[in-house]
Coordinates of C-alpha atoms in Angstrom, one line a residue:
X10 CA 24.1 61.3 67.4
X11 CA 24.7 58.2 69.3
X12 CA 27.6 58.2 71.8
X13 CA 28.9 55.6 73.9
X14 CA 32.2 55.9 76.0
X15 CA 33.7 52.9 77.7
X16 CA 36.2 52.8 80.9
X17 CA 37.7 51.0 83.4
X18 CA 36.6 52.7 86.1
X19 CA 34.0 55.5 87.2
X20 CA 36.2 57.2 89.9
X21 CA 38.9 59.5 89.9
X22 CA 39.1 61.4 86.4
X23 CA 36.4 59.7 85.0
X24 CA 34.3 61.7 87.5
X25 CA 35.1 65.0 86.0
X26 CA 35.7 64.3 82.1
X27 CA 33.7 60.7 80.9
X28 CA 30.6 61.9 83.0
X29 CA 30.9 65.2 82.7
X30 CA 31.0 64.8 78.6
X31 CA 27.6 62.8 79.2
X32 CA 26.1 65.1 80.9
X33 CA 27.1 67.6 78.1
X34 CA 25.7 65.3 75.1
X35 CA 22.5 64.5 76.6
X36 CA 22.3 68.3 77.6
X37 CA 22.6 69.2 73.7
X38 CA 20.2 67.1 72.6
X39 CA 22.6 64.0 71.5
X40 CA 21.8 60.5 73.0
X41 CA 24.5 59.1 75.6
X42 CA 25.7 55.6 77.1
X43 CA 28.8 55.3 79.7
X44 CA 30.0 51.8 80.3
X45 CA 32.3 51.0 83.4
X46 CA 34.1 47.8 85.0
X47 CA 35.4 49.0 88.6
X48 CA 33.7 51.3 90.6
X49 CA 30.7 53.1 92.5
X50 CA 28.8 55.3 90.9
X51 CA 24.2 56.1 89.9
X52 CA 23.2 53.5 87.4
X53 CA 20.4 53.9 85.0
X54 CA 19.7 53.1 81.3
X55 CA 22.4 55.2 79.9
X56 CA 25.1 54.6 82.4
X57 CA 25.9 51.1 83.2
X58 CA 28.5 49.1 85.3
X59 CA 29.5 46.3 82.9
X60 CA 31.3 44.2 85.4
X61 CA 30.9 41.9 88.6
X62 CA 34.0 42.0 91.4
X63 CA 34.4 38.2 91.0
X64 CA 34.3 38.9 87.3
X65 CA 37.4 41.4 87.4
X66 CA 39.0 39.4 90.0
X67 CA 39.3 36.3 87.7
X68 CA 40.4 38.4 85.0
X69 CA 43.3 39.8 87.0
X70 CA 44.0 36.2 88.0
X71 CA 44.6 34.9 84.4
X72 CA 46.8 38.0 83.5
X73 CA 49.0 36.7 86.5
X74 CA 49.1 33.5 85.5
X75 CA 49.6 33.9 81.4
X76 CA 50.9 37.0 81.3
X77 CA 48.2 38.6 78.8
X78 CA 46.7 41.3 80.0
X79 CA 43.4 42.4 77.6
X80 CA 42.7 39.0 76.3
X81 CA 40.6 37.7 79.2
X82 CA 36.9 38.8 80.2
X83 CA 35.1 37.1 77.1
X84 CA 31.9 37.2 79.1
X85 CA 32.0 40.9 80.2
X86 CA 32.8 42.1 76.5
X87 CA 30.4 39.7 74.9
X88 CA 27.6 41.6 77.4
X89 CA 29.0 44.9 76.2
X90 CA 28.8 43.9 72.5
X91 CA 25.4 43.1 73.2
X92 CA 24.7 46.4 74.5
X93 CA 26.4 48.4 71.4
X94 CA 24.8 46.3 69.0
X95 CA 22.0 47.4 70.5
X96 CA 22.4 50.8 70.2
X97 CA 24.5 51.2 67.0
X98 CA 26.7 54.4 67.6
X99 CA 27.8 57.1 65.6
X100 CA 30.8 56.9 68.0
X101 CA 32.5 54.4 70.4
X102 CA 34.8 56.6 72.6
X103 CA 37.8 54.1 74.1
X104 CA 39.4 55.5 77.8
X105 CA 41.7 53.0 79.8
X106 CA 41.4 49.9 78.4
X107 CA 43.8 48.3 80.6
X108 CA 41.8 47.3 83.9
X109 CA 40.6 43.4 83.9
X110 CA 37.7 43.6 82.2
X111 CA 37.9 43.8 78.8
X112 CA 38.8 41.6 75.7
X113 CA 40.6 44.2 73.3
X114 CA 40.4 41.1 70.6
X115 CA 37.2 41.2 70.9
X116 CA 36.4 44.8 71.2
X117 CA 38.2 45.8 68.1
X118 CA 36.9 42.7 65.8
X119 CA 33.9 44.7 66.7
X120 CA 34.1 47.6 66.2
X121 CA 36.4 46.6 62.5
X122 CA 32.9 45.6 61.3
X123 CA 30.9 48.5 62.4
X124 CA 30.2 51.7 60.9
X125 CA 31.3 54.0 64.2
X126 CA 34.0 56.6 64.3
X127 CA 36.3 55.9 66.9
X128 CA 38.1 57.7 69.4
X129 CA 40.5 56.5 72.3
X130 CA 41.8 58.5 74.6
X131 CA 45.3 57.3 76.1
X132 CA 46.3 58.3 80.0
X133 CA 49.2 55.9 79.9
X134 CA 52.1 54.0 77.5
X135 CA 50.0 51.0 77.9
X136 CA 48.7 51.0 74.3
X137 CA 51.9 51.2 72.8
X138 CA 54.1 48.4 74.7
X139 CA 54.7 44.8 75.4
X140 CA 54.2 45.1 79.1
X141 CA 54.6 48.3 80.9
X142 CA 52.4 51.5 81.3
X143 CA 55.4 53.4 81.5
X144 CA 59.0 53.2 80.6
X145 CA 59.9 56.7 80.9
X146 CA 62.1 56.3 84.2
X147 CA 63.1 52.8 83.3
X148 CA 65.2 54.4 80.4
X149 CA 63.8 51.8 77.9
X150 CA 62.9 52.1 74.0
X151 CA 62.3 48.7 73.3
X152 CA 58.9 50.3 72.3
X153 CA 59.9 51.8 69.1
X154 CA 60.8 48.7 67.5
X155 CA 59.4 45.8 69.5
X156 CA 59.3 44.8 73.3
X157 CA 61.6 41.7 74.1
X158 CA 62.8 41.5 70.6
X159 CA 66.5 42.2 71.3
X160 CA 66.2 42.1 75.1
X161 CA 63.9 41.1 78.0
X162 CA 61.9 43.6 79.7
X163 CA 63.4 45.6 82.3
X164 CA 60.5 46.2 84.4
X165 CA 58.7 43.2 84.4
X166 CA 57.7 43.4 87.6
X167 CA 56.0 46.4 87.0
X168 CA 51.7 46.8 86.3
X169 CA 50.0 45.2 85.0
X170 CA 51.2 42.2 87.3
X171 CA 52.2 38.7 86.1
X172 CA 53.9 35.6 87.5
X173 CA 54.8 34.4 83.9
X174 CA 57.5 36.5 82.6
X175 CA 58.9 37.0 79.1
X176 CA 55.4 37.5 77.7
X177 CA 56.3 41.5 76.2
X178 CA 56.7 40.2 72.4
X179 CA 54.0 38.3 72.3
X180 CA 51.8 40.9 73.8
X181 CA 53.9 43.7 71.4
X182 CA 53.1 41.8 68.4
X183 CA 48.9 41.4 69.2
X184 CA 48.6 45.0 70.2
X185 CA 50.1 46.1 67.3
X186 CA 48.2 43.9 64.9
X187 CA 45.0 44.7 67.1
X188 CA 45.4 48.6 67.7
X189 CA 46.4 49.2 63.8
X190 CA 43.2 47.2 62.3
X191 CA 41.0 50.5 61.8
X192 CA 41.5 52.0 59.3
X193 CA 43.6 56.0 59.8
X194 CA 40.6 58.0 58.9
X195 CA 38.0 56.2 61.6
X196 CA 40.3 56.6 64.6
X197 CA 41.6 59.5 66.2
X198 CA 43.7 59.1 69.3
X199 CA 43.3 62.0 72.1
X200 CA 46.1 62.3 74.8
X201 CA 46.4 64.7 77.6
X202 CA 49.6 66.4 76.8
X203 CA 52.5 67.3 74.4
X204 CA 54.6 64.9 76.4
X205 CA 52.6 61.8 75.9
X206 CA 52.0 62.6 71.8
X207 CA 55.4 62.5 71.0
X208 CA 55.8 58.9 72.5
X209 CA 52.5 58.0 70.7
X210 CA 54.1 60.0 67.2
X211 CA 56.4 57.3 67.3
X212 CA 55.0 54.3 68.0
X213 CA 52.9 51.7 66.1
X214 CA 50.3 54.2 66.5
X215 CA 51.4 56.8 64.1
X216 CA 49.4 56.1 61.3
X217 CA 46.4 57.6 63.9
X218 CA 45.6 61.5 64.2
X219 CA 47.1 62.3 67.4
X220 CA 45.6 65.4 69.1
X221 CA 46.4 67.0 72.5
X222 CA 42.9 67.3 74.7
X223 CA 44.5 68.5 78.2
X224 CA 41.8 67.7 81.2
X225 CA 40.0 70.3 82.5
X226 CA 39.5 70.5 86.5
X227 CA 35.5 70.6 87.3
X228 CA 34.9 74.5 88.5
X229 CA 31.7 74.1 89.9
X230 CA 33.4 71.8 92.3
X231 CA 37.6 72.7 92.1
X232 CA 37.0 76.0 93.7
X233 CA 38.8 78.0 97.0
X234 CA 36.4 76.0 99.5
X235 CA 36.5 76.9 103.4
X236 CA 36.6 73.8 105.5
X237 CA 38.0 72.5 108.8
X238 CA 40.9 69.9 107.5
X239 CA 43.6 72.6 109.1
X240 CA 41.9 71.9 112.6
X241 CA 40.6 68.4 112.9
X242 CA 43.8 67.2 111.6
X243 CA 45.9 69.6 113.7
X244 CA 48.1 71.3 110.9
X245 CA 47.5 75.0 112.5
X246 CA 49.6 77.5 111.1
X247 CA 52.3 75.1 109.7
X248 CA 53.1 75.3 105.8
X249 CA 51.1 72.4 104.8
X250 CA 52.4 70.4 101.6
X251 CA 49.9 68.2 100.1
X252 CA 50.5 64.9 97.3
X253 CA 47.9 63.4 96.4
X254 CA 47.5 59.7 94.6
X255 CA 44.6 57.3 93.6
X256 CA 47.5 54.8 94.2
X257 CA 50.8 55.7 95.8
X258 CA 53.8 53.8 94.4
X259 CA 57.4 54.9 94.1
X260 CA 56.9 56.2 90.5
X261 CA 54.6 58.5 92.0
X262 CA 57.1 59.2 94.7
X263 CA 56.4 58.2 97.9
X264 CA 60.0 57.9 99.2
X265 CA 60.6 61.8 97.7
X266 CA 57.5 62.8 100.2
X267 CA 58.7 60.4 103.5
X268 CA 62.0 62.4 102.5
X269 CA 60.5 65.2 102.6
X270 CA 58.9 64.5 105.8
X271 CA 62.3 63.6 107.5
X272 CA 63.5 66.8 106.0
X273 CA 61.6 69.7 106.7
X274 CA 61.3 71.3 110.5
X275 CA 57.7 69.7 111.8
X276 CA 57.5 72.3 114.0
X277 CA 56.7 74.7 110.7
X278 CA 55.8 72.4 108.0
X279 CA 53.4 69.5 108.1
X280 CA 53.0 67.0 105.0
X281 CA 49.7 65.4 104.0
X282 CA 49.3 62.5 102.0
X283 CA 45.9 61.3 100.1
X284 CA 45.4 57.7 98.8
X285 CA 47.8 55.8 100.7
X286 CA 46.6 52.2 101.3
X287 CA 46.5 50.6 104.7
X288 CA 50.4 49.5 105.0
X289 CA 51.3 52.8 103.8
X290 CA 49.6 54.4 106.7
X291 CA 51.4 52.4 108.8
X292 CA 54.9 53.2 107.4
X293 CA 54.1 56.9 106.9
X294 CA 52.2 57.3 110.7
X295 CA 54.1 60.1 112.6
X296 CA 55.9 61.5 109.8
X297 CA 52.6 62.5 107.8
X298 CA 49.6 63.2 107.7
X299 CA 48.1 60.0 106.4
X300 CA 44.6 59.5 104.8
X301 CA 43.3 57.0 102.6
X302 CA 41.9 57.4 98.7
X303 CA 39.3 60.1 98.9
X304 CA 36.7 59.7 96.4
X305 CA 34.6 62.4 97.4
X306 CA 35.4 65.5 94.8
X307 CA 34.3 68.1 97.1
X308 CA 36.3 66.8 100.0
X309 CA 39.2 66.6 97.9
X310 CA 38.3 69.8 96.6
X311 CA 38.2 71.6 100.6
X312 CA 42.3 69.5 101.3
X313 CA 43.6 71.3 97.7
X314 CA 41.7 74.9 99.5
X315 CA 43.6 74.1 102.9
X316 CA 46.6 73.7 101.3
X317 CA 50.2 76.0 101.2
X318 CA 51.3 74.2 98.0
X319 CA 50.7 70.9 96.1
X320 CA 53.6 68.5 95.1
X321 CA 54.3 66.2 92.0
X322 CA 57.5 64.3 92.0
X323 CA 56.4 62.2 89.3
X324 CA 58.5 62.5 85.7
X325 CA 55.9 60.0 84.0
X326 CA 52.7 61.3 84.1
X327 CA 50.7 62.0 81.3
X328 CA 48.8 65.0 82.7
X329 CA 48.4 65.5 86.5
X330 CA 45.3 65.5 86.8
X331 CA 46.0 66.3 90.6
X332 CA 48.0 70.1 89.7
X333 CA 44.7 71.0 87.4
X334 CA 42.6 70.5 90.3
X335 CA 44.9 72.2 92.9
X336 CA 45.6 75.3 91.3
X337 CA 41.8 75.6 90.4
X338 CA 41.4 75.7 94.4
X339 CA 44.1 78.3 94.8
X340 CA 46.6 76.4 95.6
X341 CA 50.3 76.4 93.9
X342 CA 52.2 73.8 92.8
X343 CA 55.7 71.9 92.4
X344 CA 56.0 69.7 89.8
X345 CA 59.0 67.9 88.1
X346 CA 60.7 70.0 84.7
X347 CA 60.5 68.8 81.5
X348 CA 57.3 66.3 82.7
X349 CA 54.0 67.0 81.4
X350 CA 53.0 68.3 84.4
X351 CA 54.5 71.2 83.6
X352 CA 52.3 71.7 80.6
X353 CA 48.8 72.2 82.9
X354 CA 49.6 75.8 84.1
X355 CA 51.6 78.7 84.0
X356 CA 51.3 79.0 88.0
X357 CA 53.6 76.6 88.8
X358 CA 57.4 76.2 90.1
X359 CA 59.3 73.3 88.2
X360 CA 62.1 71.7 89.9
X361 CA 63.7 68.4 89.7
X362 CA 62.8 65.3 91.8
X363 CA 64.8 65.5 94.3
X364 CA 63.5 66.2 98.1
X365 CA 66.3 68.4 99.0
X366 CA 65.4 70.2 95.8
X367 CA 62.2 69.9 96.3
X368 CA 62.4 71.1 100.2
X369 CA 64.5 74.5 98.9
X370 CA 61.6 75.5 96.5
X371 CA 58.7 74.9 99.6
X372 CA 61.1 77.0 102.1
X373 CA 60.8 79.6 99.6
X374 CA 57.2 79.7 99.6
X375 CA 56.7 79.7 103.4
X376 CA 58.7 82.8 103.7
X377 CA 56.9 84.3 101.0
X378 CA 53.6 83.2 102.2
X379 CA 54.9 84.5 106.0
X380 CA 56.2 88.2 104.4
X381 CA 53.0 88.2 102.7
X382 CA 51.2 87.6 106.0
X383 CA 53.3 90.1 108.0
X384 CA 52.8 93.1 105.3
X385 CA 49.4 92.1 105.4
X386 CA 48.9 92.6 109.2
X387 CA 50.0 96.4 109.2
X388 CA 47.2 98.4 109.0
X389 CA 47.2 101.8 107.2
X390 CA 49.1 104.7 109.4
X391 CA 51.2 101.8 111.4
X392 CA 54.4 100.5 111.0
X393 CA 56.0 97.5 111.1

């Protein structure tokens, strides 16, 4: 079998599921090809980086100015075309195709004419809207029946950026007529969670198998890991609280976590924040614990391990990705009810996202975590 997966990116969960599923296929025997826009990451025959910076840049600069994001980078997917004529797979597998670097057009003209089986693997909304990657907290349904068809988009402003508004039906209407060229029985669409498939059950999309594939946190590296983190960023014995982003925005909620921060008594808990970009460090400096994206699994691997308890306020992600990797490393987690964060584990404590809320549930667990460390201190034949 010949298998080819293409991405945006080679960082964050691509690390632990697109490579790790070619280091599987290539282990059993099957050849493998991973294609990427945006990102470091070993090169070789097999897994290439498709893109140039200035390539992507441009890109993103034409989705700002026409509003059409997946109909630029003609040059990037005619290279890419190249490639996969080249090696004629038994099986194209999609990831984010949202990223400035690829020509869906193109790509699915493609792969229309080819013999492949398909599979696409959704981590947003993206696929099935005019604009947005989410409308979940935006309380819109345009999607069901067509974005900007009865009204403008509410959240124009959100990703993927563009100066030129009013674009959504234009964009609904190609999407639709691109995503719904294969034919039902050479697609199957894979999402993380129950949450995301019923959004997907009714969209355009229907007409696709839809099955549920949740992410699975890399154990050889998502593990209890000693480390120094407590000490060289002085949390001691405060209850630590950890979020962690590739990119903080309020969706993911920042402002819940700065609450937080304002909240909670410094002098016993301490909050630390991953992936916050330079003016965010600013803002959040001497309320938390600031450090920047951390690409490095096993680093991020020894925070999770250092950690009293991971927190998601965020009510539109398709996964968490973050939780999975977290409680692999021992560490429990607060996440948002009814999201589909609360579909990774049964170890977990669902709230609702509100800091005060959310400050009540982490009191609870520092004075469980502080009984638990009292008992623990009495030997056999004392007492307390």
């Amino acid at each position: 079998m010949k298998y080819v997966q293409i991405n945006a990116r080679s960082y964050d969960w691509a690390y632990s599921i697109m490579f790790a599923r070619h280091r599987e296929l290539t282990q059993s025997g099957h050849e493998s090809w991973v294609f990427w826009a945006r990102g470091a990451h070993e090169q070789d025959d097999h897994m290439v980086k498709i893109a140039a910076i200035p390539e992507v840049c441009l890109d993103a600069l034409e989705t700002r100015l026409d509003g059409k994001p997946g109909f630029h980078s003609q040059g990037i997917t005619r290279r890419l075309l190249h490639q996969l004529n080249q090696i004629d797979p038994d099986v194209v597998h999609m990831y984010s195709l949202l990223g400035y670097y690829i020509n869906v057009e193109m790509l699915f003209a493609w792969l229309l004419q080819h013999r492949c089986k398909v599979i696409w693997t959704l981590h947003d909304c993206w696929a099935i809207t005019g604009h947005c990657i989410h409308f979940h907290d935006a309380g819109c349904g345009q999607w069901e029946d067509g974005c900007g068809f009865t009204a403008p988009c509410p959240i124009q402003d959100a990703y993927p950026e563009t100066f030129r508004k009013g674009m959504e039906k234009w964009n609904y209407e190609q999407k639709k007529r691109i995503f719904t060229s294969l034919p039902a029985d050479r697609m199957t669409l894979v999402v993380p969670s129950e949450w995301l498939k019923r959004y997907v059950d009714r969209s355009f999309l229907s007409k696709y198998e839809t099955i549920v594939v949740p992410h699975v946190a890399d154990s050889t590296v998502f593990k209890p890991t000693q480390s120094g983190f407590r000490e060289a960023h002085k949390v001691g014995d405060r209850f630590m609280v950890l979020g962690v982003a590739s990119k903080w925005a309020e969706r993911k909620g920042l402002p819940i976590f700065l609450k937080l921060a304002d909240i909670l008594d410094r002098d016993k808990y301490v909050v630390v924040l991953v992936g916050l970009r330079r003016g965010q460090l600013r803002e959040a400096r001497g309320r938390v614990v600031g450090l920047p994206r951390i690409n490095d699994q096993r680093e991020l691997a020894k925070i999770y391990s250092a950690a009293d308890v991971l927190v998601n306020p965020s009510t539109e992600e398709t996964f968490g990705m973050n939780v999975a990797e977290a409680i692999a490393c021992g560490t429990r987690a607060i996440v948002m009810r009814g999201s589909a964060c609360a579909e990774v584990a049964d170890n977990l404590i669902e709230t609702i996202p509100d800091a005060r809320a959310i400050a009540r549930e982490i009191e609870k667990l520092r004075i469980e975590r502080d009984s638990s460390c009292s008992d623990a201190s009495i030997q056999p034949g004392t007492s307390a």
